[in-house]
PDB file of C-alpha atoms in Angstrom:
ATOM      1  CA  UNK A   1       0.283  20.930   3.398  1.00  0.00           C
ATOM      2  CA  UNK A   2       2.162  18.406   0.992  1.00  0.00           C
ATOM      3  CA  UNK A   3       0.533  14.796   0.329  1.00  0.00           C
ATOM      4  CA  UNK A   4       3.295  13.228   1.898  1.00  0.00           C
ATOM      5  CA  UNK A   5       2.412  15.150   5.026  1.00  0.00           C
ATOM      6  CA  UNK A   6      -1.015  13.734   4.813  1.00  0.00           C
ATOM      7  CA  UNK A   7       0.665  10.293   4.186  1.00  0.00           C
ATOM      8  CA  UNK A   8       3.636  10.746   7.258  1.00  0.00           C
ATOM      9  CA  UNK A   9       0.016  11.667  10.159  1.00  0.00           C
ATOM     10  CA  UNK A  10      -1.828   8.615   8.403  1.00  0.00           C
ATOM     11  CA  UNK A  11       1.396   6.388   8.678  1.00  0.00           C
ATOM     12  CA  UNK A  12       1.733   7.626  12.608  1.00  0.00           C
ATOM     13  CA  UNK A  13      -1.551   6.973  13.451  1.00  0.00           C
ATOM     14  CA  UNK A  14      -1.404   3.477  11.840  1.00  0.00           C
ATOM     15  CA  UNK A  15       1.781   2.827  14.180  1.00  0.00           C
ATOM     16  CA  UNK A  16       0.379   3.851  17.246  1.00  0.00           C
ATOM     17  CA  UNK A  17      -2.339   1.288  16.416  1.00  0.00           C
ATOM     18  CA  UNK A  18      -0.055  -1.469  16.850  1.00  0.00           C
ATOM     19  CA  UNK A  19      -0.687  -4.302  19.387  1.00  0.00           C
ATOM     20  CA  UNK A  20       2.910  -3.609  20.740  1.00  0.00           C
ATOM     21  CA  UNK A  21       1.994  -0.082  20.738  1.00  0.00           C
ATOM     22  CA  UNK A  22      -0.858  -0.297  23.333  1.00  0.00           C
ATOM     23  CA  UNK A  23      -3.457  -0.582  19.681  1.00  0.00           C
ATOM     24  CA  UNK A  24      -6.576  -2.481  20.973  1.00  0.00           C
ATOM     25  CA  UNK A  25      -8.392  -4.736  18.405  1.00  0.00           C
ATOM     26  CA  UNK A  26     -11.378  -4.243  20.224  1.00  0.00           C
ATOM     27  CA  UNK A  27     -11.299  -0.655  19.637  1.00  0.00           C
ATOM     28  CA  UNK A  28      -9.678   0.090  16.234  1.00  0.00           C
ATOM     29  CA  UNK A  29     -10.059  -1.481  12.642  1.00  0.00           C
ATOM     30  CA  UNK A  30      -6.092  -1.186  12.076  1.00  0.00           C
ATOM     31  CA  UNK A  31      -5.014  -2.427  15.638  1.00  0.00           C
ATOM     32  CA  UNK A  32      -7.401  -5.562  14.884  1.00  0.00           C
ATOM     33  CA  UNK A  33      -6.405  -6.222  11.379  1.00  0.00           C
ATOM     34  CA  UNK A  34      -2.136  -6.045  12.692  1.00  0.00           C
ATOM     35  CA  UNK A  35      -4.212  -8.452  15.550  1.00  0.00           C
ATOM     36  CA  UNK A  36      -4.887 -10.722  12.666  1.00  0.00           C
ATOM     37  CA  UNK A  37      -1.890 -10.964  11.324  1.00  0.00           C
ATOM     38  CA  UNK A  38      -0.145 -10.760   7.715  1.00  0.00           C
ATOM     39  CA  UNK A  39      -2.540 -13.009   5.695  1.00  0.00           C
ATOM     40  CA  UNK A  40      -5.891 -10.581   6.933  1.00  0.00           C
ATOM     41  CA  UNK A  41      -4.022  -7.880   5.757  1.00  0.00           C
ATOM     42  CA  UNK A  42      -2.584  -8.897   2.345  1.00  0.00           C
ATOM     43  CA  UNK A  43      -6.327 -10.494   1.831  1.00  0.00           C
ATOM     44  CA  UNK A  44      -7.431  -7.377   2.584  1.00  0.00           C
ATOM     45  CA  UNK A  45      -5.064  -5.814   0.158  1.00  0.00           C
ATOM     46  CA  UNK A  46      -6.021  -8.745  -3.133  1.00  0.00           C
ATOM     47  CA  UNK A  47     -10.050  -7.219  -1.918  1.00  0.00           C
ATOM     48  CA  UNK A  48      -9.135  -3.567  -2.326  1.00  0.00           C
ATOM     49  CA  UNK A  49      -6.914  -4.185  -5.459  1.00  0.00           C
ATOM     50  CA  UNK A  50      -9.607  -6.221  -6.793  1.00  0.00           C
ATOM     51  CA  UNK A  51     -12.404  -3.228  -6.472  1.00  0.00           C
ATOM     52  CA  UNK A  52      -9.768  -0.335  -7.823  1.00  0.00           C
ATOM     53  CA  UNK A  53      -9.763  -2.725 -10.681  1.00  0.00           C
ATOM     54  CA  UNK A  54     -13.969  -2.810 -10.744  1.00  0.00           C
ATOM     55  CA  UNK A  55     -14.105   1.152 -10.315  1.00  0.00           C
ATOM     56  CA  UNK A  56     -11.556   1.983 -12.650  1.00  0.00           C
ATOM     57  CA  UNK A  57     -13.213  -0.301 -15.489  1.00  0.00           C
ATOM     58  CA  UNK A  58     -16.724   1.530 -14.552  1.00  0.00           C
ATOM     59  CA  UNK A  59     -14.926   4.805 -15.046  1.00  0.00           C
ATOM     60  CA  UNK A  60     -14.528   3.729 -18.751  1.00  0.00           C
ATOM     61  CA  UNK A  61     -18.361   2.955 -19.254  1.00  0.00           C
ATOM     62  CA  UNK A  62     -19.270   6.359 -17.454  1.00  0.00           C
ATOM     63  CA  UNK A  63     -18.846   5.357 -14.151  1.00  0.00           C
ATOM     64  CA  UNK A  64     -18.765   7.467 -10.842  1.00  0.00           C
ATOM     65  CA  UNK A  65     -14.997   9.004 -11.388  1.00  0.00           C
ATOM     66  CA  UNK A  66     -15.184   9.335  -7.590  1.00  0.00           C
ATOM     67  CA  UNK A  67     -15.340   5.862  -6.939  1.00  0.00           C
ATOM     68  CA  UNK A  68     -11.687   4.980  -8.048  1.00  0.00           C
ATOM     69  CA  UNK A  69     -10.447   7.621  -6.057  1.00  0.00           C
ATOM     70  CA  UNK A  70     -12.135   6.041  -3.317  1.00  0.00           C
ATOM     71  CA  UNK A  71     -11.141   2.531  -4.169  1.00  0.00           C
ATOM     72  CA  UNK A  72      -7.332   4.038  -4.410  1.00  0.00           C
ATOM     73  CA  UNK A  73      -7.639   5.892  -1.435  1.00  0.00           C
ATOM     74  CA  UNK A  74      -8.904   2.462   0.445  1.00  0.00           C
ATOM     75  CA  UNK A  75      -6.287   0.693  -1.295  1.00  0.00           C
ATOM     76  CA  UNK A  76      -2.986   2.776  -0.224  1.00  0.00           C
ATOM     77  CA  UNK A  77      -4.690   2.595   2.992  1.00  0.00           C
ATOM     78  CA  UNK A  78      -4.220  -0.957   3.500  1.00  0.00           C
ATOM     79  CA  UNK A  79      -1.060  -0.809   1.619  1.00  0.00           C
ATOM     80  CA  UNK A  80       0.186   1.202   4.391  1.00  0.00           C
ATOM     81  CA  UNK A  81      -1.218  -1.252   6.840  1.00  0.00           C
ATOM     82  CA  UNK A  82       1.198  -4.069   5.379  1.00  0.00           C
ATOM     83  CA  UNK A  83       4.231  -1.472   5.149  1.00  0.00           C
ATOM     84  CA  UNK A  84       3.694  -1.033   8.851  1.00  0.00           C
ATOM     85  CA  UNK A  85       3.485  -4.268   9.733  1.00  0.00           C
ATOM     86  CA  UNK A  86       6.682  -5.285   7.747  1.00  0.00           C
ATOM     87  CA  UNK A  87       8.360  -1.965   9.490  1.00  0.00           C
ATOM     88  CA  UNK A  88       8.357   0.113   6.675  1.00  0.00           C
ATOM     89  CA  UNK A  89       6.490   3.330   5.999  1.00  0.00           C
ATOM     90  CA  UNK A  90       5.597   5.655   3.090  1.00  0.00           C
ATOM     91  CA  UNK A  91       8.614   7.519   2.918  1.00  0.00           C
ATOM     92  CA  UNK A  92      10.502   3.743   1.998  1.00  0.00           C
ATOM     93  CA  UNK A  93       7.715   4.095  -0.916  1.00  0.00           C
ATOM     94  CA  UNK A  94       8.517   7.530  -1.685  1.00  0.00           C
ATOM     95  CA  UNK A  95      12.465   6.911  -1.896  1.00  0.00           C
ATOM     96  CA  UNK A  96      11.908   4.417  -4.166  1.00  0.00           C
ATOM     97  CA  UNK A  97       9.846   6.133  -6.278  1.00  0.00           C
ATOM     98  CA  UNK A  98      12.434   8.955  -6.589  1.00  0.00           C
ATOM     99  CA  UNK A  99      15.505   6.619  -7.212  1.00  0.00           C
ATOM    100  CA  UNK A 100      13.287   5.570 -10.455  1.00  0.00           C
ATOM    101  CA  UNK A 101      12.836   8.867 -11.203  1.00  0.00           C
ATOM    102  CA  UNK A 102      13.996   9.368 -14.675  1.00  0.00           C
ATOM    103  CA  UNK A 103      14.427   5.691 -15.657  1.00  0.00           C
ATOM    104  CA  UNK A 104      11.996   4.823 -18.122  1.00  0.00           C
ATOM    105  CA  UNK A 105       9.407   1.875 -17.267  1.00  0.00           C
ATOM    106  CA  UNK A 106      11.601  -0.501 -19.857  1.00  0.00           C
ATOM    107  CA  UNK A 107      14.578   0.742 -18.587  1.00  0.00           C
ATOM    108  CA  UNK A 108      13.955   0.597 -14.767  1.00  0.00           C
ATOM    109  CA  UNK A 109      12.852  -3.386 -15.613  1.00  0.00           C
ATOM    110  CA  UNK A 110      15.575  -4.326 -17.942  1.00  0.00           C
ATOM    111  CA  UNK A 111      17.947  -2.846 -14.603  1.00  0.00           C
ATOM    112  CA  UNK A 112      16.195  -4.766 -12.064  1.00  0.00           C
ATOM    113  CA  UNK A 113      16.012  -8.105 -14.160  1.00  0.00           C
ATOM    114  CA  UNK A 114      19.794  -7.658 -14.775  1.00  0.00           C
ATOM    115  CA  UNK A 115      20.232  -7.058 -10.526  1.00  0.00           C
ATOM    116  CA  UNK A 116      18.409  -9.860 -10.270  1.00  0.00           C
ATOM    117  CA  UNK A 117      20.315 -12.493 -12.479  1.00  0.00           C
ATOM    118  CA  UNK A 118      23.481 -11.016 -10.831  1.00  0.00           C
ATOM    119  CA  UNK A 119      21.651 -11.514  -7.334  1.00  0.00           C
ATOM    120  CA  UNK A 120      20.495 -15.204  -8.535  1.00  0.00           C
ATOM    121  CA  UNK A 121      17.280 -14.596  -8.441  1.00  0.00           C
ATOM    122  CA  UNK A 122      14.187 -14.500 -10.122  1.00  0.00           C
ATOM    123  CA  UNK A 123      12.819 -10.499 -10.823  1.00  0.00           C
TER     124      UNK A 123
END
């Protein structure tokens, strides 16, 4: 079984939680939080960011290793939530992730600050 396999059954789940998807808020932690609405779940996503941060600095004073993954773990999870929400799933991610494949870090910026000027915008 691949990780994006695990990924693709959390991402279905996760759908099938949705209000418009019969998902009842008074039964299920993700059906309440798409209940709530984008700002619960990006909040949700600052708090989770915010203790990957915590757990990864703890790592470097001999901290619980574990912990981060855990932190990580909860953080994808609500990442997920918000792709969802926005229609998108893990494979969008994933896709994305293998387009960059091969550009280095600097590289892959520089290119999106130059589509971005082109585009008008700011990157």
């Amino acid at each position: 079984m691949s990780s994006t396999d695990a990924l693709d059954r959390l991402a279905a789940v996760i759908e099938s939680r949705k209000p418009a998807q019969g998902g009842d808020p008074e039964r299920s932690y993700v059906a309440r939080l798409l209940h709530k609405g984008p700002d619960a779940i990006l909040k949700k996503i600052g708090e989770e960011a915010c203790e990957t941060v915590m757990a990864a600095k703890d790592c470097d004073h001999g901290g619980d290793r574990s912990k981060l993954v855990g932190e990580v773990a909860d953080l994808w999870f609500h990442s997920m939530i918000a792709l969802a929400h926005y229609g998108l799933s893990p494979a969008d991610v994933v896709a994305e992730l293998v387009r960059r494949e091969g550009l280095g870090g600097l590289e892959e910026k520089a290119l999106r600050k130059a589509l971005a000027r082109e585009a008008g915008q700011q990157p």
